[in-house]
Coordinates of C-alpha atoms in Angstrom, one line a residue:
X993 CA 0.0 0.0 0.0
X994 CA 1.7 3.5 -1.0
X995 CA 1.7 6.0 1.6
X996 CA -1.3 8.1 2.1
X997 CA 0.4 11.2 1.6
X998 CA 2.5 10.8 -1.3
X999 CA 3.4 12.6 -4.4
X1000 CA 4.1 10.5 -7.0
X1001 CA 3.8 6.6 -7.5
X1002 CA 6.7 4.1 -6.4
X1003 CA 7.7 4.2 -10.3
X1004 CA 8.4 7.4 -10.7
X1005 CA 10.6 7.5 -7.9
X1006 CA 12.3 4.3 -9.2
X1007 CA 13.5 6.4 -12.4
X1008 CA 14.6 9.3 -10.8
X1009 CA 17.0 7.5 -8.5
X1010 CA 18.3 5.4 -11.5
X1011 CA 19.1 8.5 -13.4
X1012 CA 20.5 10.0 -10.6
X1013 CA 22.6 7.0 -9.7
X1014 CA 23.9 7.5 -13.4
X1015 CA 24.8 10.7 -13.2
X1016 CA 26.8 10.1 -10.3
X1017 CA 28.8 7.1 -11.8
X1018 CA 29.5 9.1 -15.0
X1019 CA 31.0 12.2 -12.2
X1020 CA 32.6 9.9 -10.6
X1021 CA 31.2 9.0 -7.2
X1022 CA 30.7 6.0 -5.3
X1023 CA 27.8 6.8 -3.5
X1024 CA 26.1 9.9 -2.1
X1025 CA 24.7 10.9 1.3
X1026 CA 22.1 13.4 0.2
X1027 CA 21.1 16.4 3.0
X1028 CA 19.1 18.8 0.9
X1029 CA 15.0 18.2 1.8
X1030 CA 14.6 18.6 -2.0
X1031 CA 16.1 15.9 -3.2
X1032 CA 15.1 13.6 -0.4
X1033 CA 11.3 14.4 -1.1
X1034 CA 12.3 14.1 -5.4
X1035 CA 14.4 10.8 -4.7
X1036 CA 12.0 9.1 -1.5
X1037 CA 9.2 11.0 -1.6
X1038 CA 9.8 12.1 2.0
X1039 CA 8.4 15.4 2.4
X1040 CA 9.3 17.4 5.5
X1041 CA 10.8 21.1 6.1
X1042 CA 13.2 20.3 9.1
X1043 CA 16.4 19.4 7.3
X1044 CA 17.3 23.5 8.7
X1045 CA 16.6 21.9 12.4
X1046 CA 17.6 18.3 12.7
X1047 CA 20.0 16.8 10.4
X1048 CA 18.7 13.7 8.6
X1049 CA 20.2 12.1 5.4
X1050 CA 19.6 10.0 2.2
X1051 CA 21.7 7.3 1.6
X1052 CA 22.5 5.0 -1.2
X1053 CA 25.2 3.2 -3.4
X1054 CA 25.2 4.3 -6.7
X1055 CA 26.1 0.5 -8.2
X1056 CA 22.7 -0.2 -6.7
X1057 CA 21.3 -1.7 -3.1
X1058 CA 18.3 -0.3 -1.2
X1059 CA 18.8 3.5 -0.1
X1060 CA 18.3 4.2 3.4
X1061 CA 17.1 7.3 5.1
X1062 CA 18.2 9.0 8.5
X1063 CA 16.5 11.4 10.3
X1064 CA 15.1 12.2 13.7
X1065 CA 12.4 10.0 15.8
X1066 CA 9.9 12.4 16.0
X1067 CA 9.9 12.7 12.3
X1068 CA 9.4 9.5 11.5
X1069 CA 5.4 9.4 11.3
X1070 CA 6.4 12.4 8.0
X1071 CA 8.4 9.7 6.3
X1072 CA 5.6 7.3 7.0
X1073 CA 2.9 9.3 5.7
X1074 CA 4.7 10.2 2.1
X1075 CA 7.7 8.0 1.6
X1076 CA 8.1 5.1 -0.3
X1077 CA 11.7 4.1 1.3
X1078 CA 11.8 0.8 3.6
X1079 CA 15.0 1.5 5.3
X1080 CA 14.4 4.3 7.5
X1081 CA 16.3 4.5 10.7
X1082 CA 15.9 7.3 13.7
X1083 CA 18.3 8.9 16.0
X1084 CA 17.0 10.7 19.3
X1085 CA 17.9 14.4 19.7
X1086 CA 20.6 15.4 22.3
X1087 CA 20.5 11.3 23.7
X1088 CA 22.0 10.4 20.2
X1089 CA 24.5 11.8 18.0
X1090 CA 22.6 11.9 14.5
X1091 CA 26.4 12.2 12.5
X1092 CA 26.8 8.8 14.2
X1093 CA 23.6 7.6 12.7
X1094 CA 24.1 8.7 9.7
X1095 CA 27.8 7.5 9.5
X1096 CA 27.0 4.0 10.7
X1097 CA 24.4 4.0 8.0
X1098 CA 26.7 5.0 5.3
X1099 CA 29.0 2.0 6.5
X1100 CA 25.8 -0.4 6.3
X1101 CA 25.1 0.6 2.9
X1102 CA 28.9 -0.9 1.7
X1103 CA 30.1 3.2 1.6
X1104 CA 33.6 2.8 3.4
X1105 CA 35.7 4.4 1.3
X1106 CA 35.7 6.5 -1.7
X1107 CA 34.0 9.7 -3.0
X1108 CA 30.8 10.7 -1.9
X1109 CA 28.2 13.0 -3.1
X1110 CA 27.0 15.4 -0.9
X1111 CA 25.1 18.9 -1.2
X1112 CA 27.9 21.5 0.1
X1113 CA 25.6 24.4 -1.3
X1114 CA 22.1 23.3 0.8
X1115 CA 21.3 25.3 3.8
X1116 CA 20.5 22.1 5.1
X1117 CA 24.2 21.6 5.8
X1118 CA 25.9 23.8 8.1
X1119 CA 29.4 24.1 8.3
X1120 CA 29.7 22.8 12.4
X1121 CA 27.9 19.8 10.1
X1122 CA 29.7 19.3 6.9
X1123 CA 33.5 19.4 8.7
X1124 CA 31.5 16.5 11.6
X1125 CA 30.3 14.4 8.7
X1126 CA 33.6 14.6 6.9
X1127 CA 35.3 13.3 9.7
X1128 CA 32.9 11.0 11.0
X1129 CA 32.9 9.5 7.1
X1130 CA 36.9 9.6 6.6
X1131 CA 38.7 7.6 4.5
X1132 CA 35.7 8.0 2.4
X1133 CA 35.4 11.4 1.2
X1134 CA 32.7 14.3 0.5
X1135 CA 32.3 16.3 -2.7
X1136 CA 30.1 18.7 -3.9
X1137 CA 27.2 17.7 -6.1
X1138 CA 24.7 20.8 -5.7
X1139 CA 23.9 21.3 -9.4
X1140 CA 25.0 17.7 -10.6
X1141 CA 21.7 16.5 -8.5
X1142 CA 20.1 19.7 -8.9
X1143 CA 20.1 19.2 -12.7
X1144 CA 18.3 16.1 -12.0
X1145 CA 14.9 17.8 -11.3
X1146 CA 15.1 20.8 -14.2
X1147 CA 12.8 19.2 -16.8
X1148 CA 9.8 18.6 -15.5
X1149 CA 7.6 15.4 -15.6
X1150 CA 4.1 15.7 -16.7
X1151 CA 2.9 14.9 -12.9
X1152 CA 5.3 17.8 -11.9
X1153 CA 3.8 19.7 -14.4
X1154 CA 0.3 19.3 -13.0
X1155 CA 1.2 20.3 -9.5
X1156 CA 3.1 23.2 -10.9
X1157 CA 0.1 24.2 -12.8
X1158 CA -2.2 23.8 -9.4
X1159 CA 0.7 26.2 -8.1
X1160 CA 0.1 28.8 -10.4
X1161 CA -4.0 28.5 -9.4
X1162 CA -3.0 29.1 -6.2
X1163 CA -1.0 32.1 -6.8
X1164 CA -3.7 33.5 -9.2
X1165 CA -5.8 33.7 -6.5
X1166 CA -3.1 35.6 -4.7
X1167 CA -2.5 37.8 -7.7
X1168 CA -6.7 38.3 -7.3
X1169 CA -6.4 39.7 -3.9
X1170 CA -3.3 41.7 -4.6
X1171 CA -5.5 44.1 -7.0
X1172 CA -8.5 43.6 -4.8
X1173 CA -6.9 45.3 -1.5
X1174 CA -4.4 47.4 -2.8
X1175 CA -5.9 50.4 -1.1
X1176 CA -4.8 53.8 0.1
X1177 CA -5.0 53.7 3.8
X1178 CA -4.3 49.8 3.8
X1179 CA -0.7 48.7 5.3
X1180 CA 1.7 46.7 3.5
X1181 CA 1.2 43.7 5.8
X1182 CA -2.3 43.8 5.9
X1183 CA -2.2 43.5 2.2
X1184 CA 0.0 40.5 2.0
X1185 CA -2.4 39.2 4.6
X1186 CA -4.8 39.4 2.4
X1187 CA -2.5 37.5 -0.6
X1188 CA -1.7 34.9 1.7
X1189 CA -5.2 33.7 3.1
X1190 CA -6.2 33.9 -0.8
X1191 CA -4.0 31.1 -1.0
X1192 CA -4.6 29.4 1.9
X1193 CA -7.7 29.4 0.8
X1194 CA -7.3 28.0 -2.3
X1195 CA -6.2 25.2 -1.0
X1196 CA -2.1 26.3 -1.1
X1197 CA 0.9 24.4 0.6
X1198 CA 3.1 26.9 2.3
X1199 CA 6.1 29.0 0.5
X1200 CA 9.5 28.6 1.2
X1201 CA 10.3 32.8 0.7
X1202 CA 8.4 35.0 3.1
X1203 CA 6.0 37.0 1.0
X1204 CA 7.8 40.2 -0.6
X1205 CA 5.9 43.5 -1.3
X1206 CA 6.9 47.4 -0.9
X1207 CA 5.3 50.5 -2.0
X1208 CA 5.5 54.4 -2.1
X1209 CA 9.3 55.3 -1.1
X1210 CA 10.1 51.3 0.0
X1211 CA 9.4 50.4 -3.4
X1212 CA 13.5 50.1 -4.4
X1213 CA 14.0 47.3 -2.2
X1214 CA 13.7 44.4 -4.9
X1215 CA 13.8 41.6 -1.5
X1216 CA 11.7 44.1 1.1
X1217 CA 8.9 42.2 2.9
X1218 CA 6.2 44.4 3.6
X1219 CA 5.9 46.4 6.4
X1220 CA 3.5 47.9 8.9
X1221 CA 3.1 51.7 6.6
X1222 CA 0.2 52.1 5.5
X1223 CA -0.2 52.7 1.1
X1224 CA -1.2 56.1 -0.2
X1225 CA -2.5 57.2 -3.4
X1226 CA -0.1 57.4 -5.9
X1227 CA 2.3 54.8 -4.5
X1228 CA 3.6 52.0 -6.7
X1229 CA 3.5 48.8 -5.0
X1230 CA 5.8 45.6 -6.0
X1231 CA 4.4 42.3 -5.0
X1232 CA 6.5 39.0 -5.3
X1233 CA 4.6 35.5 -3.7
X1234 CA 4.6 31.4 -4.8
X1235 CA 1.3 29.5 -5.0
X1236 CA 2.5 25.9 -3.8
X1237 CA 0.9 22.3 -4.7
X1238 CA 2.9 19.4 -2.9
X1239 CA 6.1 21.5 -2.7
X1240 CA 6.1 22.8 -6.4
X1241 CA 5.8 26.5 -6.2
X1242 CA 5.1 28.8 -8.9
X1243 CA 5.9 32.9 -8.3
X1244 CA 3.7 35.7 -8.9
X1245 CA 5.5 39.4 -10.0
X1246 CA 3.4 41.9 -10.1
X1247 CA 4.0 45.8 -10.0
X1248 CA 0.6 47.7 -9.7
X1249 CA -0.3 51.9 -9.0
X1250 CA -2.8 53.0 -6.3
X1251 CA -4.2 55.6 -8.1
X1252 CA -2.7 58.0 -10.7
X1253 CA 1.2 57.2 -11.2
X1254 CA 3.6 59.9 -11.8
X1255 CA 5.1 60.6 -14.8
X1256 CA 8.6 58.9 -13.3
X1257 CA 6.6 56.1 -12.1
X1258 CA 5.0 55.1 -15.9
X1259 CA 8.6 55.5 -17.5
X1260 CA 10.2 53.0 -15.4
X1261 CA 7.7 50.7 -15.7
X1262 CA 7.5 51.1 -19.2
X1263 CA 11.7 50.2 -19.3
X1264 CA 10.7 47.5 -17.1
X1265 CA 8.1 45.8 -19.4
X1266 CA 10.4 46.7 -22.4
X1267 CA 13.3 44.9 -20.5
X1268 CA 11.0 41.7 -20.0
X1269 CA 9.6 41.6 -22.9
X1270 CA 13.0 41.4 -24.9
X1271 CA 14.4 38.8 -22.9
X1272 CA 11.2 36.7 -23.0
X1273 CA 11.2 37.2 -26.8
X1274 CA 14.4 35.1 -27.5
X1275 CA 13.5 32.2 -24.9
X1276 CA 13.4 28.9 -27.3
X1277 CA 14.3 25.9 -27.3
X1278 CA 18.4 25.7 -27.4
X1279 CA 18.9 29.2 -27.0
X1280 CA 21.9 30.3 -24.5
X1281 CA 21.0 31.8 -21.2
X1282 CA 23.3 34.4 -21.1
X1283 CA 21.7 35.5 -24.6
X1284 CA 18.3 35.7 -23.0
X1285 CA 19.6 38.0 -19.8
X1286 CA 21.6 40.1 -22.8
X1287 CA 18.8 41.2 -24.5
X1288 CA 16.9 41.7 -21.6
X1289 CA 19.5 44.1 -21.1
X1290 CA 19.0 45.9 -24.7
X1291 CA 16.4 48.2 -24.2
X1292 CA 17.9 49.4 -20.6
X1293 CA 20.8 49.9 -22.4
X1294 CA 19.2 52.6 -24.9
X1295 CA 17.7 53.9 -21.8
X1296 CA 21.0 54.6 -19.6
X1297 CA 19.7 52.0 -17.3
X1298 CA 21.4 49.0 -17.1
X1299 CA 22.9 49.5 -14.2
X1300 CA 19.6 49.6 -12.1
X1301 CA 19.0 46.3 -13.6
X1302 CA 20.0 44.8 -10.0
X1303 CA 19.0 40.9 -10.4
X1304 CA 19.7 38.0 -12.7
X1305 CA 16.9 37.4 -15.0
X1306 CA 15.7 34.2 -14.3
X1307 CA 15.9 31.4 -12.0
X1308 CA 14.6 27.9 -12.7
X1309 CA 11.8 26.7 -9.8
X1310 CA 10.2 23.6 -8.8
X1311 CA 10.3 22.0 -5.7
X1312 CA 11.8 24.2 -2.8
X1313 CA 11.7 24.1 0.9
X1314 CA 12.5 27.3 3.1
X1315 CA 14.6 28.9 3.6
X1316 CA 15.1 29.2 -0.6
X1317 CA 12.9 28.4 -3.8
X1318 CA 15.4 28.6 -6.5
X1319 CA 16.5 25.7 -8.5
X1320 CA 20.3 25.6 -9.7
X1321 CA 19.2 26.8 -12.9
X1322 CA 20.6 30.5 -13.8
X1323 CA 19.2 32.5 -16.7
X1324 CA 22.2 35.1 -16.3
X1325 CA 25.1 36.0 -17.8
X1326 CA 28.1 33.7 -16.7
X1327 CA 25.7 31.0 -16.7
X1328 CA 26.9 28.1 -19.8
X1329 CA 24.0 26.7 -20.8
X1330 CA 20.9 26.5 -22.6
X1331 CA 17.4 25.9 -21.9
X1332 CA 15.0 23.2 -23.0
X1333 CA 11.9 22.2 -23.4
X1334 CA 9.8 20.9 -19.9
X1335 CA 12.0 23.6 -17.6
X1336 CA 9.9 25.8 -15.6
X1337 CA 11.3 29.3 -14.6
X1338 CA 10.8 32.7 -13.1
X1339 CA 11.6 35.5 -15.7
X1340 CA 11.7 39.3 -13.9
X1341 CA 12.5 42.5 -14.4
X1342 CA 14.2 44.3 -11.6
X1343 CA 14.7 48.1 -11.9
X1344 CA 15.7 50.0 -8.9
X1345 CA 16.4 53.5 -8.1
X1346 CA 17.2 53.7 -4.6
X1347 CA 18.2 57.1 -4.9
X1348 CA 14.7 58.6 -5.8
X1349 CA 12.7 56.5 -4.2
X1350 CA 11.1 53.7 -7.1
X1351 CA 11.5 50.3 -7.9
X1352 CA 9.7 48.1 -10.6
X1353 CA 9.5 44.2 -9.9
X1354 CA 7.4 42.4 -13.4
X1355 CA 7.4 38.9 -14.7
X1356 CA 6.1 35.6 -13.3
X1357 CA 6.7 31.4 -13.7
X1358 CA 7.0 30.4 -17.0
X1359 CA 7.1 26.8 -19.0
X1360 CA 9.1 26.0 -22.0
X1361 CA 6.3 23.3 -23.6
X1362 CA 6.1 21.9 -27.0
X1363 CA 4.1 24.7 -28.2
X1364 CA 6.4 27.3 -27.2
X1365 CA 7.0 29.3 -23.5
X1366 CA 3.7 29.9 -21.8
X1367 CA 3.6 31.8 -19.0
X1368 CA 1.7 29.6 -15.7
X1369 CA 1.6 33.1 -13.3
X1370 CA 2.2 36.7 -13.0
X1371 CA 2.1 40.1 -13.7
X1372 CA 3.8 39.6 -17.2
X1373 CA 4.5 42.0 -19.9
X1374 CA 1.3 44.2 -19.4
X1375 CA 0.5 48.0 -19.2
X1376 CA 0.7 49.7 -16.2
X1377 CA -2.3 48.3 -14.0
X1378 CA -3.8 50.6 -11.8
X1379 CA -6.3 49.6 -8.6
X1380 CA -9.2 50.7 -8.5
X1381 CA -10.0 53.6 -5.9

């Protein structure tokens, strides 16, 4: 009997480990002790945020051999209720030493010596953590393999792709509620109340970002959450939030005007929609990433603003636990790759004028599909919205 709770069927789990046990052959390694939750919910199916909390571990040989996971007693009715794994053992904080456990299981699984995979880059391993595990595993050693297993989960299946588009309904409703409240007289985290329940509501998981929105003078701060200042007429408001289905989040980006919007205002949301819409215009299957960021930069160029362009252009998204939602796909400059079709990403716009006060935040999630790149949530590459008074 599958667990109640899970995700996928025991099949598509099957596949993913085998083409991640590929991948790490072909690089090289021996076997991996994964730490990041992501992988241990894409890999087992075990779904749980506390990775930040108490350490826990996914285990296996990559020659083959059942996997085993680690984690903390209290925990272990999560793993029940969505994993498929068999081998699941439990440590008891502060009585037990969970590096131990995890150590001894890595012995158990035939992983004595050698090089093994490990997520250096997760915020899931600490470095008090990584230097205890390193010793506790030696002669076998540790490696990075962030993006090797990272680029596991970049093309999407079509399950993922259904909870991804539930994510986006979820964020629409958010989106719904963001030009329903935006009011004069309203606060900033009275608003984002209001996106959040919408969510809730609609039957969303919770985010792994807190949600971000700024208005009026605040509005340069591209990460700012909102605060307790209350919107006035005229201000232009920013507004960044994920819709989540089982873990799969799709982000809204939204930039909207309570009321008329100054002259300053409309121009640099007008180079912020030109911005977008250029570097959304060359996304293709095969084309480079650091080509789509460049001409995103074209028309800021022209405009004696590139320089306010202050963040990459894209990110590629998926599953995500806090305290982070991006996937190890960059669309950026310095980034050597291209994209293909069945990735998911968020594609922005990010001007900011800290200086004078402004700041324009517009995009959304988008899918690369066999019909071409459809965009699942977000603001997009629209006019200037203003709320109604």
């Amino acid at each position: 009997m599958p667990p109640p709770f899970a995700a996928f069927p025991l099949d598509e789990h099957r596949e993913r480990f085998a083409r991640a046990r590929r991948a790490l052959m072909r690089a090289g390694f021996d076997g991996c002790v994964s730490v990041a939750p992501e992988h241990l919910y894409y890999l087992g199916g075990y779904d749980s945020w506390v990775a930040v909390n108490s350490p826990q571990a996914l285990i296996f040989d990559v020659g083959g051999g059942e996997p085993i996971l680690v984690l903390r007693d209290v925990d272990l009715p999560l793993a029940r209720e969505t994993s498929w794994l068999t081998e699941v053992r439990t440590y008891r904080m502060h009585a037990e030493d969970p590096v131990a456990a995890i150590a001894n299981a890595t012995r158990d699984a035939g992983l004595r010596q050698g090089r093994l995979a490990i997520e250096s880059q997760s915020y899931a391993l600490t470095h008090a953590l990584g230097r205890r595990l390193a010793d506790a595993l030696a002669p076998a050693t540790l490696d990075d393999a962030t993006d090797l297993l990272g680029e596991l989960r970049v093309i999407k299946s079509a399950r993922e792709m259904g909870y991804l588009r539930r994510a986006a309904s979820h964020a629409e409703a958010g989106l719904a509620a963001f030009r329903a409240y935006a009011r004069a007289g309203t606060t900033e985290i009275e608003l984002a109340g209001r996106i959040e329940a919408a969510m809730r509501g609609a039957g969303g998981d919770y985010w792994a970002i807190p949600t971000e929105l700024a208005g009026g003078p605040r509005a340069a701060g591209g990460h700012a959450t909102p605060r307790g200042r209350r919107i006035e007429r005229g201000d232009l408001i920013h507004a960044e939030f994920a819709g989540v289905e089982r873990r799969y989040h799709a982000v809204a980006i939204h930039s909207l005007a309570v009321g008329a919007a100054s002259p300053a205002v409309r121009e640099l949301y007008e180079a912020a929609r030109a911005s977008l819409a250029a570097g959304i215009g060359v996304v293709a299957p095969g084309a480079p990433v650091e080509a789509i960021e460049e001409a995103s930069l074209v028309p800021l160029r022209a405009r004696g603003l590139e320089d306010r362009a202050m963040m990459r252009f894209g990110y590629g998204i998926g599953i995500a636990y806090p305290p982070i939602w991006l996937e190890t796909l960059q669309i950026s400059r310095g980034a050597r790759r291209v994209v293909a079709e069945g990735m998911v990403f968020v594609l922005h716009a990010c001007l900011e004028l800290a200086d004078e006060g402004l700041g324009v935040v517009q995009g959304g999630t988008y899918a690369l599909t066999e019909e071409g790149l459809e965009m699942l949530v977000g603001g997009g590459d629209v006019p200037l919205e203003i709320a109604v008074e």
